[in-house]
Amino acid sequence: MMIRIENVSKTFTLHNQGGAVIEVMRDANLTVGAGECVALTGSSGAGKSTLMRMIYGNYLAASGRIVVGEVDVARAEPREILELRRHTLGYVSQFLRVVPRVPTLDVVAEPLRAVGVPGNAARARAEELLARLNIPETLWGLSPTTFSGGEQQRVNIARGFAHEYPAMLLDEPTASLDAVNRATVLSLIEEAKARGAAIVGIFHDEAARDRVADRQIDVSNFTPARVA
Amino acid sequence: MTPLLSVKNVTKMYGDRIGCADVSFDLYPGEVMGIVGESGSGKSTLLAALAGHHAPDRGEVHFDTRAEGLRDTLTMREPERRMLARTDWAFVHQNPRDGLRMSVSAGGNVGERLMAVGARNYGDIRDTATDWLGRVEINADRIDDRPRAFSGGMQQRLQIARNLVTGPRLVFMDEPTGGLDVSVQARLLDLLRGLVREMGLSAIIVTHDLAVVRLLADRLMVMKSGHVVESGLTDQVLDDPQHGYTQLLVSSVLQV
C-alpha cells in the first residue's frame, strides 16, 4: 500500500478561547494502493481537507499512523517530511502560493529542479504542461501572482503534475475550470494513475469523481458525534 | 546523517533575567530554520550565542568541522573559532552598517572577505567581487562606490555578497529583511532562496515576520520569554499551531 492511515484522530485546542478542545476526527482508516484513486466525500466541514492536510503533514495528527511509502508522517522529523514531499508525495491545493517575482515557467519547473532534474529538461516539461493547460506563452515569463483565479489554478496543477510523484493529494483539482481545461486535468489524473500513482482526491464535481475515482470514502464516518 | 550544528541546552542569563533558556536542536546540511517570536523573546540572544558573538552561561554548540567532525565551538580556542567564522560561517545583520565597512568600496567589501581566507591575486579578487555583485543584482559599474551611496536594499544585498563570497556552510541571519519596504523585501527573499538552494547552505534566520519564514524556512522554532515553546515543520507550525502563544502570533497577522 502506498498510503495507509490507521486509527487517526485529530483535535484542535483553542488556547485563546478558554482552552476549548474540539475533536474533529476519530478512528480514521484508509488505504490507497498504487494506481488507485480514492475520493473523499462528506458534507462541508466533515473533515475532508483536514484528513488531506494530515496526510501531507501540514496538520498534526493527535494519534494514529499515517504511512506514505516508508514514512509515518504522524511521527516523522521535519526533514523526513520535506524529503517525502520532494520525491514521493505531491499536493495540489486550491490556492497557489509562490514567491513574488518568480516567472510562471520557473514556478512550474521548481518541483523538478528540487529532485535534481537539469534546468533545460525541467523547463521543457513545464512548457509542455503549461501548453496543455492553455496558459498563453506570453504569460510564461511573468509571475503568476497577477493572473486570474482560473489561470492560477491551472499553473498550480501544472506545478503539481510536473514531477511524477508516486502519491498525490488533489484538493478540488477541477474547480473553477472550463470544460476544455477540466478534461485536460482529468486526463492528467488518469495518466498519473496509469503510471502507478496512488491518489487521494476531493471532488465536488461528481461527474469528474465518477470518472477518475475507483472508490469513495465518506469521511463523516470518522466524525465524532458532537456533544451539544 | 551527521548534523551540521548540534545545540544542547544553551542558556544565557542577563543577571536575573533569562536571555534564552535550555535551547536544544540539530540542524542538518541544507536545512533552513526560522526562529520567530516577539521582541525580547530571546531569539537574537540565541543567535548571537550560536554564532560565538557572546558566550552562553551553559550549553554546547557542536559544529561539524571539515577536518575533525563535530566540535564544541564554545570550548574551542579563540583563533580556531575565528577561523571557522571566516571560512564556514556567515552572519547577516539586520542593519547593513553592522556587517559592512562603510568607508570601503563595494568591491573592497567583498574582496576583503576573500583576502581574509588567503586570496592574494588582485585581478582574481576583483573578478570574483564583480561576479558576486552581479549575483546580488548590483551593477558592475558600482563596484568602486562606497556603500554609503547605496539604497538600503542595495546595502543589504551587498552585505549578503560579502558574507557568501567565501562559500560558507552555515549562515546566521538576524532580521535580514527588516527595515526594507515590501517590494525590496520580496526581491531579497527571492534572491536568498535561490542562493541557499544553489549553494546548498544551511541557515538560521531570526525574524518576527511570519511571511518571511513561510517562504524561506523548512523548519520553525517559536520562542517566548527565552524558551522554545514550539517547533516543527514551518507550514505545520503556522497552519496548525499547538501552543497558545503560537496561536496568538499566527492569528495576529494582518490580512491584506
PDB file of N, CA, C and O in Angstrom, chain A residues 10-16 53 56-61 77-79 81-82 85-86 97-102 110 113-114 159, chain B residues 1 28 31 137 183 186-187 189-191 193 197 214-215 218-219 232-233 235-237 239-245 247-248 251:
ATOM      1  N   LYS A  10      -7.945  13.550  15.347  1.00  0.00           N
ATOM      2  CA  LYS A  10      -7.484  14.938  15.273  1.00  0.00           C
ATOM      3  C   LYS A  10      -8.288  15.815  16.213  1.00  0.00           C
ATOM      4  O   LYS A  10      -9.520  15.752  16.229  1.00  0.00           O
ATOM      5  N   THR A  11      -7.575  16.598  17.007  1.00  0.00           N
ATOM      6  CA  THR A  11      -8.251  17.581  17.863  1.00  0.00           C
ATOM      7  C   THR A  11      -7.614  18.947  17.649  1.00  0.00           C
ATOM      8  O   THR A  11      -6.443  19.045  17.293  1.00  0.00           O
ATOM      9  N   PHE A  12      -8.394  19.977  17.824  1.00  0.00           N
ATOM     10  CA  PHE A  12      -7.864  21.331  17.856  1.00  0.00           C
ATOM     11  C   PHE A  12      -8.069  21.881  19.269  1.00  0.00           C
ATOM     12  O   PHE A  12      -9.172  21.799  19.805  1.00  0.00           O
ATOM     13  N   THR A  13      -6.998  22.408  19.877  1.00  0.00           N
ATOM     14  CA  THR A  13      -7.121  23.039  21.187  1.00  0.00           C
ATOM     15  C   THR A  13      -6.992  24.544  21.000  1.00  0.00           C
ATOM     16  O   THR A  13      -5.979  25.024  20.499  1.00  0.00           O
ATOM     17  N   LEU A  14      -8.039  25.283  21.346  1.00  0.00           N
ATOM     18  CA  LEU A  14      -8.035  26.730  21.144  1.00  0.00           C
ATOM     19  C   LEU A  14      -7.636  27.410  22.453  1.00  0.00           C
ATOM     20  O   LEU A  14      -8.482  27.719  23.284  1.00  0.00           O
ATOM     21  N   HIS A  15      -6.325  27.616  22.619  1.00  0.00           N
ATOM     22  CA  HIS A  15      -5.816  28.146  23.887  1.00  0.00           C
ATOM     23  C   HIS A  15      -6.342  29.541  24.203  1.00  0.00           C
ATOM     24  O   HIS A  15      -6.453  29.923  25.347  1.00  0.00           O
ATOM     25  N   ASN A  16      -6.615  30.301  23.143  1.00  0.00           N
ATOM     26  CA  ASN A  16      -7.040  31.680  23.394  1.00  0.00           C
ATOM     27  C   ASN A  16      -8.559  31.824  23.448  1.00  0.00           C
ATOM     28  O   ASN A  16      -9.085  32.916  23.485  1.00  0.00           O
ATOM     29  N   ARG A  53      -4.802  17.299   4.740  1.00  0.00           N
ATOM     30  CA  ARG A  53      -3.687  18.066   5.312  1.00  0.00           C
ATOM     31  C   ARG A  53      -2.869  17.229   6.294  1.00  0.00           C
ATOM     32  O   ARG A  53      -1.665  17.413   6.421  1.00  0.00           O
ATOM     33  N   TYR A  56      -0.489  15.132   4.368  1.00  0.00           N
ATOM     34  CA  TYR A  56       0.628  15.937   3.854  1.00  0.00           C
ATOM     35  C   TYR A  56       1.573  16.392   4.976  1.00  0.00           C
ATOM     36  O   TYR A  56       2.634  16.920   4.726  1.00  0.00           O
ATOM     37  N   GLY A  57       1.170  16.196   6.225  1.00  0.00           N
ATOM     38  CA  GLY A  57       1.996  16.629   7.350  1.00  0.00           C
ATOM     39  C   GLY A  57       1.800  18.091   7.688  1.00  0.00           C
ATOM     40  O   GLY A  57       2.535  18.666   8.482  1.00  0.00           O
ATOM     41  N   ASN A  58       0.787  18.696   7.080  1.00  0.00           N
ATOM     42  CA  ASN A  58       0.509  20.099   7.318  1.00  0.00           C
ATOM     43  C   ASN A  58      -0.278  20.286   8.623  1.00  0.00           C
ATOM     44  O   ASN A  58      -0.088  21.282   9.334  1.00  0.00           O
ATOM     45  N   TYR A  59      -1.135  19.313   8.950  1.00  0.00           N
ATOM     46  CA  TYR A  59      -1.800  19.285  10.251  1.00  0.00           C
ATOM     47  C   TYR A  59      -1.227  18.107  11.039  1.00  0.00           C
ATOM     48  O   TYR A  59      -0.900  17.080  10.466  1.00  0.00           O
ATOM     49  N   LEU A  60      -1.145  18.298  12.342  1.00  0.00           N
ATOM     50  CA  LEU A  60      -0.587  17.280  13.222  1.00  0.00           C
ATOM     51  C   LEU A  60      -1.697  16.320  13.670  1.00  0.00           C
ATOM     52  O   LEU A  60      -2.729  16.763  14.152  1.00  0.00           O
ATOM     53  N   ALA A  61      -1.480  15.026  13.480  1.00  0.00           N
ATOM     54  CA  ALA A  61      -2.463  14.057  13.969  1.00  0.00           C
ATOM     55  C   ALA A  61      -2.335  13.949  15.485  1.00  0.00           C
ATOM     56  O   ALA A  61      -1.237  14.019  16.026  1.00  0.00           O
ATOM     57  N   GLU A  77      10.364  13.416  11.462  1.00  0.00           N
ATOM     58  CA  GLU A  77      11.054  14.696  11.645  1.00  0.00           C
ATOM     59  C   GLU A  77      10.731  15.596  10.448  1.00  0.00           C
ATOM     60  O   GLU A  77      10.481  15.101   9.342  1.00  0.00           O
ATOM     61  N   PRO A  78      10.787  16.933  10.658  1.00  0.00           N
ATOM     62  CA  PRO A  78      10.537  17.846   9.539  1.00  0.00           C
ATOM     63  C   PRO A  78      11.339  17.496   8.283  1.00  0.00           C
ATOM     64  O   PRO A  78      10.801  17.481   7.181  1.00  0.00           O
ATOM     65  N   ARG A  79      12.631  17.170   8.453  1.00  0.00           N
ATOM     66  CA  ARG A  79      13.421  16.923   7.237  1.00  0.00           C
ATOM     67  C   ARG A  79      12.990  15.662   6.509  1.00  0.00           C
ATOM     68  O   ARG A  79      13.100  15.553   5.294  1.00  0.00           O
ATOM     69  N   ILE A  81       9.825  14.641   6.379  1.00  0.00           N
ATOM     70  CA  ILE A  81       8.597  15.020   5.675  1.00  0.00           C
ATOM     71  C   ILE A  81       8.930  15.839   4.425  1.00  0.00           C
ATOM     72  O   ILE A  81       8.350  15.635   3.357  1.00  0.00           O
ATOM     73  N   LEU A  82       9.904  16.726   4.540  1.00  0.00           N
ATOM     74  CA  LEU A  82      10.289  17.531   3.377  1.00  0.00           C
ATOM     75  C   LEU A  82      10.844  16.642   2.261  1.00  0.00           C
ATOM     76  O   LEU A  82      10.550  16.848   1.087  1.00  0.00           O
ATOM     77  N   ARG A  85       7.960  14.945   0.652  1.00  0.00           N
ATOM     78  CA  ARG A  85       7.235  15.859  -0.226  1.00  0.00           C
ATOM     79  C   ARG A  85       8.012  16.131  -1.515  1.00  0.00           C
ATOM     80  O   ARG A  85       7.432  16.368  -2.559  1.00  0.00           O
ATOM     81  N   ARG A  86       9.327  16.141  -1.406  1.00  0.00           N
ATOM     82  CA  ARG A  86      10.138  16.413  -2.597  1.00  0.00           C
ATOM     83  C   ARG A  86      10.024  15.266  -3.603  1.00  0.00           C
ATOM     84  O   ARG A  86       9.836  15.506  -4.782  1.00  0.00           O
ATOM     85  N   ARG A  97       0.568  29.336  -3.889  1.00  0.00           N
ATOM     86  CA  ARG A  97       1.359  30.194  -3.012  1.00  0.00           C
ATOM     87  C   ARG A  97       2.784  30.223  -3.558  1.00  0.00           C
ATOM     88  O   ARG A  97       3.445  29.191  -3.621  1.00  0.00           O
ATOM     89  N   VAL A  98       3.215  31.381  -4.011  1.00  0.00           N
ATOM     90  CA  VAL A  98       4.534  31.466  -4.653  1.00  0.00           C
ATOM     91  C   VAL A  98       5.327  32.653  -4.131  1.00  0.00           C
ATOM     92  O   VAL A  98       4.773  33.579  -3.538  1.00  0.00           O
ATOM     93  N   VAL A  99       6.635  32.591  -4.373  1.00  0.00           N
ATOM     94  CA  VAL A  99       7.490  33.734  -4.075  1.00  0.00           C
ATOM     95  C   VAL A  99       7.206  34.800  -5.125  1.00  0.00           C
ATOM     96  O   VAL A  99       7.172  34.495  -6.312  1.00  0.00           O
ATOM     97  N   PRO A 100       6.959  36.047  -4.707  1.00  0.00           N
ATOM     98  CA  PRO A 100       6.711  37.103  -5.685  1.00  0.00           C
ATOM     99  C   PRO A 100       7.874  37.193  -6.681  1.00  0.00           C
ATOM    100  O   PRO A 100       8.997  36.829  -6.339  1.00  0.00           O
ATOM    101  N   ARG A 101       7.588  37.634  -7.883  1.00  0.00           N
ATOM    102  CA  ARG A 101       8.636  37.904  -8.880  1.00  0.00           C
ATOM    103  C   ARG A 101       9.083  36.691  -9.673  1.00  0.00           C
ATOM    104  O   ARG A 101       9.721  36.838 -10.696  1.00  0.00           O
ATOM    105  N   VAL A 102       8.837  35.479  -9.192  1.00  0.00           N
ATOM    106  CA  VAL A 102       9.359  34.310  -9.903  1.00  0.00           C
ATOM    107  C   VAL A 102       8.471  34.012 -11.122  1.00  0.00           C
ATOM    108  O   VAL A 102       7.254  33.905 -10.983  1.00  0.00           O
ATOM    109  N   GLU A 110       9.979  24.162 -10.776  1.00  0.00           N
ATOM    110  CA  GLU A 110      10.672  24.063  -9.490  1.00  0.00           C
ATOM    111  C   GLU A 110      10.650  22.665  -8.846  1.00  0.00           C
ATOM    112  O   GLU A 110      11.685  22.194  -8.375  1.00  0.00           O
ATOM    113  N   ARG A 113      13.324  20.702 -10.483  1.00  0.00           N
ATOM    114  CA  ARG A 113      14.658  21.181 -10.097  1.00  0.00           C
ATOM    115  C   ARG A 113      15.010  20.646  -8.706  1.00  0.00           C
ATOM    116  O   ARG A 113      16.144  20.289  -8.444  1.00  0.00           O
ATOM    117  N   ALA A 114      13.982  20.584  -7.833  1.00  0.00           N
ATOM    118  CA  ALA A 114      14.215  20.158  -6.449  1.00  0.00           C
ATOM    119  C   ALA A 114      14.619  18.687  -6.349  1.00  0.00           C
ATOM    120  O   ALA A 114      15.221  18.277  -5.365  1.00  0.00           O
ATOM    121  N   ARG A 159       2.203  22.727 -11.960  1.00  0.00           N
ATOM    122  CA  ARG A 159       3.271  22.556 -10.982  1.00  0.00           C
ATOM    123  C   ARG A 159       3.132  21.216 -10.242  1.00  0.00           C
ATOM    124  O   ARG A 159       4.093  20.495 -10.043  1.00  0.00           O
TER     125      ARG A 159
ATOM    126  N   MET B   1      22.726  10.463   9.361  1.00  0.00           N
ATOM    127  CA  MET B   1      23.323  11.706   8.850  1.00  0.00           C
ATOM    128  C   MET B   1      23.830  12.557  10.017  1.00  0.00           C
ATOM    129  O   MET B   1      23.165  12.673  11.042  1.00  0.00           O
ATOM    130  N   TYR B  28      20.483  20.138  10.111  1.00  0.00           N
ATOM    131  CA  TYR B  28      21.135  19.255   9.145  1.00  0.00           C
ATOM    132  C   TYR B  28      21.571  20.026   7.901  1.00  0.00           C
ATOM    133  O   TYR B  28      21.026  21.097   7.617  1.00  0.00           O
ATOM    134  N   GLU B  31      19.442  22.504   5.518  1.00  0.00           N
ATOM    135  CA  GLU B  31      18.207  22.928   6.183  1.00  0.00           C
ATOM    136  C   GLU B  31      18.220  24.416   6.500  1.00  0.00           C
ATOM    137  O   GLU B  31      19.243  24.965   6.901  1.00  0.00           O
ATOM    138  N   GLU B 137      22.565  41.272  -7.876  1.00  0.00           N
ATOM    139  CA  GLU B 137      21.886  42.281  -8.691  1.00  0.00           C
ATOM    140  C   GLU B 137      22.361  43.704  -8.432  1.00  0.00           C
ATOM    141  O   GLU B 137      21.569  44.636  -8.342  1.00  0.00           O
ATOM    142  N   SER B 183       8.412  45.697  -1.463  1.00  0.00           N
ATOM    143  CA  SER B 183       8.817  45.272  -2.803  1.00  0.00           C
ATOM    144  C   SER B 183      10.291  44.879  -2.794  1.00  0.00           C
ATOM    145  O   SER B 183      10.704  43.922  -3.448  1.00  0.00           O
ATOM    146  N   ALA B 186      10.650  41.416  -1.112  1.00  0.00           N
ATOM    147  CA  ALA B 186      10.296  40.288  -1.967  1.00  0.00           C
ATOM    148  C   ALA B 186      11.487  39.920  -2.848  1.00  0.00           C
ATOM    149  O   ALA B 186      11.821  38.747  -3.020  1.00  0.00           O
ATOM    150  N   ARG B 187      12.147  40.949  -3.375  1.00  0.00           N
ATOM    151  CA  ARG B 187      13.283  40.734  -4.248  1.00  0.00           C
ATOM    152  C   ARG B 187      14.424  40.062  -3.478  1.00  0.00           C
ATOM    153  O   ARG B 187      15.074  39.141  -3.963  1.00  0.00           O
ATOM    154  N   LEU B 189      14.137  38.240  -0.742  1.00  0.00           N
ATOM    155  CA  LEU B 189      13.739  36.881  -0.367  1.00  0.00           C
ATOM    156  C   LEU B 189      13.969  35.909  -1.512  1.00  0.00           C
ATOM    157  O   LEU B 189      14.492  34.814  -1.334  1.00  0.00           O
ATOM    158  N   ASP B 190      13.567  36.340  -2.701  1.00  0.00           N
ATOM    159  CA  ASP B 190      13.738  35.529  -3.896  1.00  0.00           C
ATOM    160  C   ASP B 190      15.223  35.235  -4.093  1.00  0.00           C
ATOM    161  O   ASP B 190      15.633  34.104  -4.343  1.00  0.00           O
ATOM    162  N   LEU B 191      16.027  36.268  -3.925  1.00  0.00           N
ATOM    163  CA  LEU B 191      17.477  36.136  -4.076  1.00  0.00           C
ATOM    164  C   LEU B 191      18.058  35.164  -3.046  1.00  0.00           C
ATOM    165  O   LEU B 191      18.818  34.255  -3.382  1.00  0.00           O
ATOM    166  N   ARG B 193      16.545  32.827  -1.339  1.00  0.00           N
ATOM    167  CA  ARG B 193      16.060  31.476  -1.582  1.00  0.00           C
ATOM    168  C   ARG B 193      16.882  30.792  -2.657  1.00  0.00           C
ATOM    169  O   ARG B 193      17.295  29.650  -2.524  1.00  0.00           O
ATOM    170  N   ARG B 197      19.525  27.542  -2.045  1.00  0.00           N
ATOM    171  CA  ARG B 197      19.353  26.279  -2.750  1.00  0.00           C
ATOM    172  C   ARG B 197      20.579  25.951  -3.608  1.00  0.00           C
ATOM    173  O   ARG B 197      21.117  24.847  -3.555  1.00  0.00           O
ATOM    174  N   ARG B 214       7.740  31.599   6.146  1.00  0.00           N
ATOM    175  CA  ARG B 214       6.967  30.671   5.323  1.00  0.00           C
ATOM    176  C   ARG B 214       7.676  30.460   3.977  1.00  0.00           C
ATOM    177  O   ARG B 214       7.709  29.358   3.451  1.00  0.00           O
ATOM    178  N   LEU B 215       8.236  31.525   3.446  1.00  0.00           N
ATOM    179  CA  LEU B 215       8.905  31.417   2.147  1.00  0.00           C
ATOM    180  C   LEU B 215      10.313  30.846   2.246  1.00  0.00           C
ATOM    181  O   LEU B 215      10.780  30.187   1.338  1.00  0.00           O
ATOM    182  N   ASP B 218      12.527  25.845   6.220  1.00  0.00           N
ATOM    183  CA  ASP B 218      11.977  24.498   6.230  1.00  0.00           C
ATOM    184  C   ASP B 218      11.336  24.198   7.571  1.00  0.00           C
ATOM    185  O   ASP B 218      10.322  23.543   7.659  1.00  0.00           O
ATOM    186  N   ARG B 219      11.997  24.672   8.620  1.00  0.00           N
ATOM    187  CA  ARG B 219      11.563  24.390   9.992  1.00  0.00           C
ATOM    188  C   ARG B 219      11.435  25.676  10.757  1.00  0.00           C
ATOM    189  O   ARG B 219      12.068  26.672  10.440  1.00  0.00           O
ATOM    190  N   GLY B 232       8.802  22.733  14.717  1.00  0.00           N
ATOM    191  CA  GLY B 232       8.327  21.746  13.747  1.00  0.00           C
ATOM    192  C   GLY B 232       8.462  22.264  12.331  1.00  0.00           C
ATOM    193  O   GLY B 232       9.078  23.308  12.092  1.00  0.00           O
ATOM    194  N   LEU B 233       7.859  21.520  11.420  1.00  0.00           N
ATOM    195  CA  LEU B 233       7.815  21.893  10.017  1.00  0.00           C
ATOM    196  C   LEU B 233       7.132  23.261   9.887  1.00  0.00           C
ATOM    197  O   LEU B 233       6.090  23.481  10.493  1.00  0.00           O
ATOM    198  N   ASP B 235       5.236  24.971   7.702  1.00  0.00           N
ATOM    199  CA  ASP B 235       3.814  25.155   7.373  1.00  0.00           C
ATOM    200  C   ASP B 235       2.913  24.501   8.417  1.00  0.00           C
ATOM    201  O   ASP B 235       1.808  24.966   8.674  1.00  0.00           O
ATOM    202  N   GLN B 236       3.419  23.427   9.053  1.00  0.00           N
ATOM    203  CA  GLN B 236       2.608  22.792  10.104  1.00  0.00           C
ATOM    204  C   GLN B 236       2.473  23.722  11.310  1.00  0.00           C
ATOM    205  O   GLN B 236       1.380  23.900  11.847  1.00  0.00           O
ATOM    206  N   VAL B 237       3.575  24.340  11.734  1.00  0.00           N
ATOM    207  CA  VAL B 237       3.518  25.233  12.896  1.00  0.00           C
ATOM    208  C   VAL B 237       2.624  26.445  12.603  1.00  0.00           C
ATOM    209  O   VAL B 237       1.852  26.882  13.449  1.00  0.00           O
ATOM    210  N   ASP B 239       0.129  26.621  10.224  1.00  0.00           N
ATOM    211  CA  ASP B 239      -1.259  26.289   9.875  1.00  0.00           C
ATOM    212  C   ASP B 239      -1.982  25.521  10.979  1.00  0.00           C
ATOM    213  O   ASP B 239      -3.200  25.507  11.023  1.00  0.00           O
ATOM    214  N   ASP B 240      -1.218  24.844  11.836  1.00  0.00           N
ATOM    215  CA  ASP B 240      -1.844  24.070  12.918  1.00  0.00           C
ATOM    216  C   ASP B 240      -1.025  24.274  14.198  1.00  0.00           C
ATOM    217  O   ASP B 240      -0.460  23.326  14.747  1.00  0.00           O
ATOM    218  N   PRO B 241      -0.940  25.534  14.660  1.00  0.00           N
ATOM    219  CA  PRO B 241      -0.108  25.815  15.833  1.00  0.00           C
ATOM    220  C   PRO B 241      -0.680  25.139  17.077  1.00  0.00           C
ATOM    221  O   PRO B 241      -1.884  25.116  17.266  1.00  0.00           O
ATOM    222  N   GLN B 242       0.213  24.588  17.902  1.00  0.00           N
ATOM    223  CA  GLN B 242      -0.231  23.826  19.064  1.00  0.00           C
ATOM    224  C   GLN B 242      -0.197  24.652  20.356  1.00  0.00           C
ATOM    225  O   GLN B 242      -1.017  24.467  21.239  1.00  0.00           O
ATOM    226  N   HIS B 243       0.773  25.555  20.451  1.00  0.00           N
ATOM    227  CA  HIS B 243       0.942  26.311  21.684  1.00  0.00           C
ATOM    228  C   HIS B 243       0.101  27.594  21.637  1.00  0.00           C
ATOM    229  O   HIS B 243      -0.060  28.211  20.570  1.00  0.00           O
ATOM    230  N   GLY B 244      -0.408  27.988  22.776  1.00  0.00           N
ATOM    231  CA  GLY B 244      -1.248  29.177  22.853  1.00  0.00           C
ATOM    232  C   GLY B 244      -0.560  30.414  22.307  1.00  0.00           C
ATOM    233  O   GLY B 244      -1.176  31.225  21.601  1.00  0.00           O
ATOM    234  N   TYR B 245       0.738  30.558  22.603  1.00  0.00           N
ATOM    235  CA  TYR B 245       1.451  31.744  22.127  1.00  0.00           C
ATOM    236  C   TYR B 245       1.558  31.748  20.597  1.00  0.00           C
ATOM    237  O   TYR B 245       1.349  32.781  19.959  1.00  0.00           O
ATOM    238  N   GLN B 247      -0.482  30.282  18.547  1.00  0.00           N
ATOM    239  CA  GLN B 247      -1.826  30.551  18.026  1.00  0.00           C
ATOM    240  C   GLN B 247      -2.111  32.051  18.030  1.00  0.00           C
ATOM    241  O   GLN B 247      -2.667  32.592  17.075  1.00  0.00           O
ATOM    242  N   LEU B 248      -1.666  32.711  19.091  1.00  0.00           N
ATOM    243  CA  LEU B 248      -1.864  34.158  19.191  1.00  0.00           C
ATOM    244  C   LEU B 248      -1.058  34.870  18.102  1.00  0.00           C
ATOM    245  O   LEU B 248      -1.539  35.764  17.413  1.00  0.00           O
ATOM    246  N   SER B 251      -2.582  34.303  14.648  1.00  0.00           N
ATOM    247  CA  SER B 251      -3.864  34.972  14.446  1.00  0.00           C
ATOM    248  C   SER B 251      -3.733  36.489  14.510  1.00  0.00           C
ATOM    249  O   SER B 251      -4.676  37.209  14.223  1.00  0.00           O
TER     250      SER B 251
END
